[in-house]
Amino acid sequence: MTHRFNQCGLLEGPAVAAAPVWSVDPRTGKQREQVAVEATAQEVDAAVRAAHAAREALADRAVRAAFLRSAAAGLEQARDPLVGTADAETALGQVRLAGELARTAYQLRAFADIVDEGAFLDVVIDHPDATATPPVPDLRRYKVPLGVVAVYSASNFPFAFSVAGGDTASALAAGCPVVVKAHPDHPALSERVAEVLRRAAAEHGVPEGVVGLVHGFQAGIELIKHPLVAAAGFTGSVRGGRALFDAAAARPVPIPFHGELGSLNPVLVTEAAAAERAEEIGGGLAGSMTLGVGQFCVKPGLVLVPSGGAGDQLVKSLADAVAGTDAGVLLDHRMRDNFIAGVAERAELPDVDAPVTPGEGGEHTVSAGFLTVPAAKLTEEGDHDLLLEECFGPVTVVARYADEQEAKAVLSRLPGNLTATVQLSSEEAAGQGRGPELLAELTPLAGRVLVNGWPTGVAVAPAQHHGGPYPATTSTSTSVGGTAIERWLRPVVYQNAPEALLPAELKDDNPLGLPRRFNGRLER
Amino acid sequence: MTHRFNQCGLLEGPAVAAAPVWSVDPRTGKQREQVAVEATAQEVDAAVRAAHAAREALADRAVRAAFLRSAAAGLEQARDPLVGTADAETALGQVRLAGELARTAYQLRAFADIVDEGAFLDVVIDHPDATATPPVPDLRRYKVPLGVVAVYSASNFPFAFSVAGGDTASALAAGCPVVVKAHPDHPALSERVAEVLRRAAAEHGVPEGVVGLVHGFQAGIELIKHPLVAAAGFTGSVRGGRALFDAAAARPVPIPFHGELGSLNPVLVTEAAAAERAEEIGGGLAGSMTLGVGQFCVKPGLVLVPSGGAGDQLVKSLADAVAGTDAGVLLDHRMRDNFIAGVAERAELPDVDAPVTPGEGGEHTVSAGFLTVPAAKLTEEGDHDLLLEECFGPVTVVARYADEQEAKAVLSRLPGNLTATVQLSSEEAAGQGRGPELLAELTPLAGRVLVNGWPTGVAVAPAQHHGGPYPATTSTSTSVGGTAIERWLRPVVYQNAPEALLPAELKDDNPLGLPRRFNGRLER
């Protein structure tokens, strides 16, 4: 589609001034080092072209798998300096970050296994059938990589949702080179992780351009508009994600945009559950909502708790646990400002109380807290709808409901979510009462539905689904788990191609031993 | 998401005047009967709400399968009157239309089989694994229906891509009710087919609102904006499809839009193939490009033929065959006007010849023809790019290339296609020469790649893929074949849900016998 390049006007706009990119310590607000300069349109173009040129080197699945495994090993070998840099830039703590690095390496290896297995190719072979209506010729379908994938890193997972995170791992596994837009909260780490990936690529003869890295807000916009970018993955805010989604859709050739934008992650506590486990639930909620200083996309942000004594006890347990939480450092000072302003605006709404007041901690920290509100305030459109918007940081909203209908009315008004959780009593969990009904009611709200657990913690597993109705995600796909690879592929079918011309994946005798559908029958 | 309804403003706009909807005979241009009036915003809203209310009735897969089979039988039972109405409105001919009805019934039954098998649910079950990084809880994933699907009918397939066509069949199979926007070229047939579907629904206790039908351009726009519409399928023009795609993306809650817009369907004839089979290829091309008066989305619209004697012979065979083709009636008079103007504009370009002139036939018909142009005129941007745009009707463009590089240069400039075809010699088909290389070169261009065949005729089969890079389609999905069902589903995973609360599809002992991935292993 060379003739479309000029329509995009990428190289015709005014040159963007090269602004410095600083690594900043959120514990002090001070600049640590200048890491790079923001990429110009020309530099974005060069990164995308270099990635595009690396496609052929990824065509061999064995090379992809080996590359991913070397990348995992490279991360582990450089663990201490990488974790040190990450902690200096994000204040997330060395223990959490070492765990996140291990998860990221695990994920790279999991995608290597997926590449080896080859089920993701979705091979379907139909021999000719003259009796069908209309007759069926010889048809052989599998999936091919889309092309260069743009990856927009997250602030809150400097390893697992950033340069070597799930989007990159799944794209490389699919055979797609990537150009990563670094998150400004961890530019130094981004550069170092990119180096690890490039060294791993070079070990297997893959050009280093297979993983591009650019810094800068404007560079991110140039990237999504580039004619050679074929798809994008994003983890971040509703505002930023929607702007990029809109840009992807408005291109002369629109591209798939798999964005994870925002989620309230509602929790419903039944009367019976509160009666049975008020303290346990209150304590569990405190742990989940304050984990990582409340900076998880799956933080429970709205909790429906029954009114009455059991609910009161739950709220008291929550208050005791949250009050004992240390003040924490958020990822950057802009987030701190937004958190302080966001909780203040919410706390000022009529009938909203703050049993433990969230907000400013020390000079660079914030303190955890939570708000309560009668659920009746949330059953119809009004000022209290602000409480149904995600507030990033260590705060949650406890809505006290009078009866099942009121709780249901609030749930019916929520936008889409990554997760929805129900806390049930042991009898309800055993299938008595409204257990099955509640599970069915929560299913339309989210991509992951939990029973008697907490949404923080997203396992890397074949069945995982990290996505949900908009604005949780902008597509029906997942960014975590085995099926994340599906985002970067498209099917192609060969009709009456002679055996001699077929790729090995599509030959009758299945020399690669791939799972497939053969003449209608599933073969594994 | 009740609180978002008002943002859409659907019911707040000015009332749309109820314009009459006429059935028109394209053989005479005369009105046959008034079928309906165009739907107002209120009527679209009512149709969508009725469809939404029918979701529960589709929850049982056995009901869905039985409904689809009754719909197939209903079409067959009403075949003669339906084909008669279709022919009167489209002039496509009773033989072709009877075949298309049979195909449509076959497709409904194929989706019933897919529902029974249940592989489309993509069940993945992971038992807890404390050794993973991070630990894995109990996770059980499958796919659930998205909700109401808007289906935009095609002009050129009044059965197979219309009210009871592939979009409707796959959506109902997925558990999604539909609201169909009827095509103005066959409103009477649309009403009658909708009646067949509704009778089939009623047989199985499914509310008739499960298949809504609306007429009118403005109704189609209201439909895509309706908050309860969860996804859309479309078959039509680039202009109309892009407008609806843009509207779907611009919604407060964007929805997936699976549109099939336009395709040039390039054909490459190698030197050796021309030398070996010039007459056969010329005759085959004539048959394919004039089939159905050139009104197929997979009509070959650009054919790269070598210069020199063998190519000349191919063109002569094509000319002889096309010259002997009867004039034909297009689907409506607007299409006839566009065809006549479109071929005239193309024929006037410098260095373009018309060995058989396409254009006006009788008062209501058009005559088939083709244009030739040196391929060198198409290797760089310029006025001749008009020849790279689809022209609906019985015309194709033969570009004569001097060498392989010139042919490749033209192919590299094409937008995305539904199909790409290569005509090879017997030696090339056996794997000698550039056969495998040419297959690889055509793969990026299209969703279906054919060898030594013609793209017209789209089989209904598990491996079929009817889609391709934009503008062939607006997504990576297919509208024909078994995997078309994937468009109307989203995954949901249950975490630590007790056995007693799980749907039968996700229980360990697999009471429904579904194919699935269980603890990493594929089970079939």
PDB file of N, CA and C in Angstrom, chain A residues 213-281:
ATOM      1  N   LEU A 213      12.104   1.387  20.254  1.00  0.00           N
ATOM      2  CA  LEU A 213      11.679   2.089  21.471  1.00  0.00           C
ATOM      3  C   LEU A 213      11.687   3.582  21.191  1.00  0.00           C
ATOM      4  N   VAL A 214      10.561   4.236  21.473  1.00  0.00           N
ATOM      5  CA  VAL A 214      10.499   5.689  21.300  1.00  0.00           C
ATOM      6  C   VAL A 214       9.949   6.321  22.573  1.00  0.00           C
ATOM      7  N   HIS A 215      10.381   7.549  22.830  1.00  0.00           N
ATOM      8  CA  HIS A 215       9.904   8.325  23.971  1.00  0.00           C
ATOM      9  C   HIS A 215       9.127   9.535  23.462  1.00  0.00           C
ATOM     10  N   GLY A 216       8.163   9.990  24.265  1.00  0.00           N
ATOM     11  CA  GLY A 216       7.494  11.254  23.967  1.00  0.00           C
ATOM     12  C   GLY A 216       6.037  11.091  23.584  1.00  0.00           C
ATOM     13  N   PHE A 217       5.217  12.003  24.076  1.00  0.00           N
ATOM     14  CA  PHE A 217       3.774  11.987  23.815  1.00  0.00           C
ATOM     15  C   PHE A 217       3.494  12.087  22.321  1.00  0.00           C
ATOM     16  N   GLN A 218       4.148  13.053  21.661  1.00  0.00           N
ATOM     17  CA  GLN A 218       3.896  13.262  20.240  1.00  0.00           C
ATOM     18  C   GLN A 218       4.365  12.057  19.423  1.00  0.00           C
ATOM     19  N   ALA A 219       5.455  11.440  19.883  1.00  0.00           N
ATOM     20  CA  ALA A 219       5.951  10.243  19.192  1.00  0.00           C
ATOM     21  C   ALA A 219       4.897   9.141  19.231  1.00  0.00           C
ATOM     22  N   GLY A 220       4.171   9.047  20.349  1.00  0.00           N
ATOM     23  CA  GLY A 220       3.115   8.047  20.460  1.00  0.00           C
ATOM     24  C   GLY A 220       2.003   8.277  19.457  1.00  0.00           C
ATOM     25  N   ILE A 221       1.728   9.534  19.172  1.00  0.00           N
ATOM     26  CA  ILE A 221       0.682   9.858  18.194  1.00  0.00           C
ATOM     27  C   ILE A 221       1.167   9.570  16.772  1.00  0.00           C
ATOM     28  N   GLU A 222       2.437   9.949  16.495  1.00  0.00           N
ATOM     29  CA  GLU A 222       2.997   9.631  15.173  1.00  0.00           C
ATOM     30  C   GLU A 222       2.974   8.118  14.946  1.00  0.00           C
ATOM     31  N   LEU A 223       3.269   7.390  16.013  1.00  0.00           N
ATOM     32  CA  LEU A 223       3.363   5.936  15.901  1.00  0.00           C
ATOM     33  C   LEU A 223       2.034   5.318  15.473  1.00  0.00           C
ATOM     34  N   ILE A 224       0.945   5.737  16.105  1.00  0.00           N
ATOM     35  CA  ILE A 224      -0.354   5.105  15.808  1.00  0.00           C
ATOM     36  C   ILE A 224      -0.805   5.439  14.391  1.00  0.00           C
ATOM     37  N   LYS A 225      -0.287   6.555  13.849  1.00  0.00           N
ATOM     38  CA  LYS A 225      -0.697   6.969  12.508  1.00  0.00           C
ATOM     39  C   LYS A 225       0.189   6.386  11.409  1.00  0.00           C
ATOM     40  N   HIS A 226       1.277   5.737  11.781  1.00  0.00           N
ATOM     41  CA  HIS A 226       2.239   5.312  10.757  1.00  0.00           C
ATOM     42  C   HIS A 226       1.640   4.224   9.858  1.00  0.00           C
ATOM     43  N   PRO A 227       1.744   4.395   8.544  1.00  0.00           N
ATOM     44  CA  PRO A 227       1.115   3.432   7.624  1.00  0.00           C
ATOM     45  C   PRO A 227       1.616   2.001   7.785  1.00  0.00           C
ATOM     46  N   LEU A 228       2.839   1.812   8.256  1.00  0.00           N
ATOM     47  CA  LEU A 228       3.359   0.454   8.399  1.00  0.00           C
ATOM     48  C   LEU A 228       3.038  -0.163   9.760  1.00  0.00           C
ATOM     49  N   VAL A 229       2.412   0.586  10.643  1.00  0.00           N
ATOM     50  CA  VAL A 229       1.955   0.000  11.909  1.00  0.00           C
ATOM     51  C   VAL A 229       0.619  -0.694  11.649  1.00  0.00           C
ATOM     52  N   ALA A 230       0.541  -1.971  12.037  1.00  0.00           N
ATOM     53  CA  ALA A 230      -0.613  -2.794  11.658  1.00  0.00           C
ATOM     54  C   ALA A 230      -1.585  -3.044  12.802  1.00  0.00           C
ATOM     55  N   ALA A 231      -1.178  -2.753  14.038  1.00  0.00           N
ATOM     56  CA  ALA A 231      -2.043  -2.986  15.196  1.00  0.00           C
ATOM     57  C   ALA A 231      -1.374  -2.336  16.393  1.00  0.00           C
ATOM     58  N   ALA A 232      -2.142  -2.164  17.470  1.00  0.00           N
ATOM     59  CA  ALA A 232      -1.578  -1.537  18.664  1.00  0.00           C
ATOM     60  C   ALA A 232      -2.130  -2.168  19.926  1.00  0.00           C
ATOM     61  N   GLY A 233      -1.271  -2.188  20.954  1.00  0.00           N
ATOM     62  CA  GLY A 233      -1.676  -2.596  22.293  1.00  0.00           C
ATOM     63  C   GLY A 233      -1.398  -1.448  23.248  1.00  0.00           C
ATOM     64  N   PHE A 234      -2.286  -1.240  24.208  1.00  0.00           N
ATOM     65  CA  PHE A 234      -2.187  -0.078  25.081  1.00  0.00           C
ATOM     66  C   PHE A 234      -2.667  -0.468  26.471  1.00  0.00           C
ATOM     67  N   THR A 235      -1.978   0.046  27.491  1.00  0.00           N
ATOM     68  CA  THR A 235      -2.468  -0.068  28.862  1.00  0.00           C
ATOM     69  C   THR A 235      -2.321   1.306  29.497  1.00  0.00           C
ATOM     70  N   GLY A 236      -3.432   1.898  29.929  1.00  0.00           N
ATOM     71  CA  GLY A 236      -3.334   3.230  30.520  1.00  0.00           C
ATOM     72  C   GLY A 236      -4.696   3.811  30.843  1.00  0.00           C
ATOM     73  N   SER A 237      -4.794   5.119  30.701  1.00  0.00           N
ATOM     74  CA  SER A 237      -6.006   5.815  31.143  1.00  0.00           C
ATOM     75  C   SER A 237      -7.090   5.798  30.069  1.00  0.00           C
ATOM     76  N   VAL A 238      -8.325   6.079  30.496  1.00  0.00           N
ATOM     77  CA  VAL A 238      -9.434   6.172  29.554  1.00  0.00           C
ATOM     78  C   VAL A 238      -9.180   7.310  28.566  1.00  0.00           C
ATOM     79  N   ARG A 239      -8.707   8.423  29.077  1.00  0.00           N
ATOM     80  CA  ARG A 239      -8.520   9.590  28.214  1.00  0.00           C
ATOM     81  C   ARG A 239      -7.452   9.339  27.147  1.00  0.00           C
ATOM     82  N   GLY A 240      -6.281   8.894  27.594  1.00  0.00           N
ATOM     83  CA  GLY A 240      -5.197   8.652  26.643  1.00  0.00           C
ATOM     84  C   GLY A 240      -5.524   7.517  25.692  1.00  0.00           C
ATOM     85  N   GLY A 241      -6.109   6.462  26.242  1.00  0.00           N
ATOM     86  CA  GLY A 241      -6.432   5.305  25.411  1.00  0.00           C
ATOM     87  C   GLY A 241      -7.486   5.629  24.378  1.00  0.00           C
ATOM     88  N   ARG A 242      -8.491   6.415  24.780  1.00  0.00           N
ATOM     89  CA  ARG A 242      -9.546   6.742  23.828  1.00  0.00           C
ATOM     90  C   ARG A 242      -9.006   7.617  22.693  1.00  0.00           C
ATOM     91  N   ALA A 243      -8.090   8.528  23.034  1.00  0.00           N
ATOM     92  CA  ALA A 243      -7.513   9.389  21.992  1.00  0.00           C
ATOM     93  C   ALA A 243      -6.756   8.548  20.962  1.00  0.00           C
ATOM     94  N   LEU A 244      -6.006   7.570  21.441  1.00  0.00           N
ATOM     95  CA  LEU A 244      -5.269   6.718  20.511  1.00  0.00           C
ATOM     96  C   LEU A 244      -6.207   5.785  19.740  1.00  0.00           C
ATOM     97  N   PHE A 245      -7.217   5.260  20.435  1.00  0.00           N
ATOM     98  CA  PHE A 245      -8.234   4.439  19.755  1.00  0.00           C
ATOM     99  C   PHE A 245      -8.867   5.229  18.609  1.00  0.00           C
ATOM    100  N   ASP A 246      -9.235   6.480  18.903  1.00  0.00           N
ATOM    101  CA  ASP A 246      -9.863   7.319  17.870  1.00  0.00           C
ATOM    102  C   ASP A 246      -8.905   7.549  16.699  1.00  0.00           C
ATOM    103  N   ALA A 247      -7.622   7.762  17.017  1.00  0.00           N
ATOM    104  CA  ALA A 247      -6.642   7.976  15.947  1.00  0.00           C
ATOM    105  C   ALA A 247      -6.470   6.708  15.109  1.00  0.00           C
ATOM    106  N   ALA A 248      -6.492   5.552  15.760  1.00  0.00           N
ATOM    107  CA  ALA A 248      -6.360   4.290  15.025  1.00  0.00           C
ATOM    108  C   ALA A 248      -7.551   4.076  14.095  1.00  0.00           C
ATOM    109  N   ALA A 249      -8.753   4.443  14.575  1.00  0.00           N
ATOM    110  CA  ALA A 249      -9.969   4.253  13.778  1.00  0.00           C
ATOM    111  C   ALA A 249     -10.069   5.265  12.647  1.00  0.00           C
ATOM    112  N   ALA A 250      -9.439   6.432  12.819  1.00  0.00           N
ATOM    113  CA  ALA A 250      -9.559   7.502  11.826  1.00  0.00           C
ATOM    114  C   ALA A 250      -8.514   7.405  10.715  1.00  0.00           C
ATOM    115  N   ARG A 251      -7.582   6.468  10.827  1.00  0.00           N
ATOM    116  CA  ARG A 251      -6.566   6.331   9.774  1.00  0.00           C
ATOM    117  C   ARG A 251      -7.220   6.026   8.421  1.00  0.00           C
ATOM    118  N   PRO A 252      -6.529   6.391   7.308  1.00  0.00           N
ATOM    119  CA  PRO A 252      -7.035   5.961   5.998  1.00  0.00           C
ATOM    120  C   PRO A 252      -7.254   4.438   5.986  1.00  0.00           C
ATOM    121  N   VAL A 253      -6.312   3.705   6.551  1.00  0.00           N
ATOM    122  CA  VAL A 253      -6.475   2.266   6.767  1.00  0.00           C
ATOM    123  C   VAL A 253      -6.563   2.044   8.275  1.00  0.00           C
ATOM    124  N   PRO A 254      -7.772   1.876   8.816  1.00  0.00           N
ATOM    125  CA  PRO A 254      -7.903   1.685  10.274  1.00  0.00           C
ATOM    126  C   PRO A 254      -7.180   0.405  10.705  1.00  0.00           C
ATOM    127  N   ILE A 255      -6.720   0.409  11.956  1.00  0.00           N
ATOM    128  CA  ILE A 255      -6.037  -0.787  12.472  1.00  0.00           C
ATOM    129  C   ILE A 255      -6.659  -1.195  13.809  1.00  0.00           C
ATOM    130  N   PRO A 256      -6.516  -2.473  14.178  1.00  0.00           N
ATOM    131  CA  PRO A 256      -7.032  -2.906  15.484  1.00  0.00           C
ATOM    132  C   PRO A 256      -6.279  -2.218  16.617  1.00  0.00           C
ATOM    133  N   PHE A 257      -7.027  -1.740  17.603  1.00  0.00           N
ATOM    134  CA  PHE A 257      -6.427  -1.091  18.762  1.00  0.00           C
ATOM    135  C   PHE A 257      -6.922  -1.823  20.011  1.00  0.00           C
ATOM    136  N   HIS A 258      -6.024  -2.565  20.629  1.00  0.00           N
ATOM    137  CA  HIS A 258      -6.374  -3.338  21.811  1.00  0.00           C
ATOM    138  C   HIS A 258      -5.924  -2.565  23.043  1.00  0.00           C
ATOM    139  N   GLY A 259      -6.820  -1.773  23.588  1.00  0.00           N
ATOM    140  CA  GLY A 259      -6.474  -0.916  24.710  1.00  0.00           C
ATOM    141  C   GLY A 259      -7.170  -1.362  25.987  1.00  0.00           C
ATOM    142  N   GLU A 260      -6.409  -1.293  27.085  1.00  0.00           N
ATOM    143  CA  GLU A 260      -7.005  -1.501  28.406  1.00  0.00           C
ATOM    144  C   GLU A 260      -7.038  -0.124  29.052  1.00  0.00           C
ATOM    145  N   LEU A 261      -8.239   0.424  29.284  1.00  0.00           N
ATOM    146  CA  LEU A 261      -8.348   1.841  29.642  1.00  0.00           C
ATOM    147  C   LEU A 261      -8.642   2.089  31.120  1.00  0.00           C
ATOM    148  N   GLY A 262      -9.690   1.527  31.633  1.00  0.00           N
ATOM    149  CA  GLY A 262     -10.037   1.858  33.011  1.00  0.00           C
ATOM    150  C   GLY A 262     -11.102   0.907  33.528  1.00  0.00           C
ATOM    151  N   SER A 263     -11.139   0.732  34.833  1.00  0.00           N
ATOM    152  CA  SER A 263     -12.066  -0.236  35.401  1.00  0.00           C
ATOM    153  C   SER A 263     -12.336   0.088  36.864  1.00  0.00           C
ATOM    154  N   LEU A 264     -13.594  -0.038  37.257  1.00  0.00           N
ATOM    155  CA  LEU A 264     -14.001   0.223  38.638  1.00  0.00           C
ATOM    156  C   LEU A 264     -13.899  -1.036  39.491  1.00  0.00           C
ATOM    157  N   ASN A 265     -14.030  -2.204  38.866  1.00  0.00           N
ATOM    158  CA  ASN A 265     -13.903  -3.492  39.554  1.00  0.00           C
ATOM    159  C   ASN A 265     -14.841  -3.611  40.760  1.00  0.00           C
ATOM    160  N   PRO A 266     -16.144  -3.644  40.503  1.00  0.00           N
ATOM    161  CA  PRO A 266     -17.114  -3.696  41.591  1.00  0.00           C
ATOM    162  C   PRO A 266     -17.036  -5.003  42.382  1.00  0.00           C
ATOM    163  N   VAL A 267     -17.385  -4.881  43.651  1.00  0.00           N
ATOM    164  CA  VAL A 267     -17.470  -6.039  44.541  1.00  0.00           C
ATOM    165  C   VAL A 267     -18.851  -6.009  45.190  1.00  0.00           C
ATOM    166  N   LEU A 268     -19.537  -7.134  45.180  1.00  0.00           N
ATOM    167  CA  LEU A 268     -20.826  -7.239  45.865  1.00  0.00           C
ATOM    168  C   LEU A 268     -20.669  -8.183  47.059  1.00  0.00           C
ATOM    169  N   VAL A 269     -20.987  -7.674  48.239  1.00  0.00           N
ATOM    170  CA  VAL A 269     -20.970  -8.510  49.438  1.00  0.00           C
ATOM    171  C   VAL A 269     -22.416  -8.831  49.789  1.00  0.00           C
ATOM    172  N   THR A 270     -22.771 -10.110  49.818  1.00  0.00           N
ATOM    173  CA  THR A 270     -24.167 -10.439  50.139  1.00  0.00           C
ATOM    174  C   THR A 270     -24.404 -10.279  51.634  1.00  0.00           C
ATOM    175  N   GLU A 271     -25.672 -10.142  51.989  1.00  0.00           N
ATOM    176  CA  GLU A 271     -26.078 -10.103  53.397  1.00  0.00           C
ATOM    177  C   GLU A 271     -25.498 -11.285  54.160  1.00  0.00           C
ATOM    178  N   ALA A 272     -25.667 -12.455  53.555  1.00  0.00           N
ATOM    179  CA  ALA A 272     -25.246 -13.684  54.250  1.00  0.00           C
ATOM    180  C   ALA A 272     -23.726 -13.736  54.399  1.00  0.00           C
ATOM    181  N   ALA A 273     -23.021 -13.252  53.397  1.00  0.00           N
ATOM    182  CA  ALA A 273     -21.545 -13.242  53.478  1.00  0.00           C
ATOM    183  C   ALA A 273     -21.087 -12.284  54.560  1.00  0.00           C
ATOM    184  N   ALA A 274     -21.728 -11.107  54.631  1.00  0.00           N
ATOM    185  CA  ALA A 274     -21.352 -10.141  55.668  1.00  0.00           C
ATOM    186  C   ALA A 274     -21.641 -10.714  57.051  1.00  0.00           C
ATOM    187  N   ALA A 275     -22.769 -11.402  57.169  1.00  0.00           N
ATOM    188  CA  ALA A 275     -23.120 -12.000  58.458  1.00  0.00           C
ATOM    189  C   ALA A 275     -22.101 -13.055  58.864  1.00  0.00           C
ATOM    190  N   GLU A 276     -21.566 -13.750  57.893  1.00  0.00           N
ATOM    191  CA  GLU A 276     -20.669 -14.881  58.174  1.00  0.00           C
ATOM    192  C   GLU A 276     -19.212 -14.456  58.327  1.00  0.00           C
ATOM    193  N   ARG A 277     -18.747 -13.445  57.518  1.00  0.00           N
ATOM    194  CA  ARG A 277     -17.311 -13.184  57.430  1.00  0.00           C
ATOM    195  C   ARG A 277     -17.003 -11.690  57.403  1.00  0.00           C
ATOM    196  N   ALA A 278     -17.681 -10.890  58.199  1.00  0.00           N
ATOM    197  CA  ALA A 278     -17.519  -9.436  58.129  1.00  0.00           C
ATOM    198  C   ALA A 278     -16.061  -9.017  58.303  1.00  0.00           C
ATOM    199  N   GLU A 279     -15.394  -9.538  59.291  1.00  0.00           N
ATOM    200  CA  GLU A 279     -14.010  -9.109  59.561  1.00  0.00           C
ATOM    201  C   GLU A 279     -13.052  -9.560  58.471  1.00  0.00           C
ATOM    202  N   GLU A 280     -13.223 -10.807  58.043  1.00  0.00           N
ATOM    203  CA  GLU A 280     -12.342 -11.340  56.998  1.00  0.00           C
ATOM    204  C   GLU A 280     -12.482 -10.524  55.706  1.00  0.00           C
ATOM    205  N   ILE A 281     -13.731 -10.206  55.369  1.00  0.00           N
ATOM    206  CA  ILE A 281     -13.956  -9.448  54.127  1.00  0.00           C
ATOM    207  C   ILE A 281     -13.400  -8.029  54.265  1.00  0.00           C
TER     208      ILE A 281
END
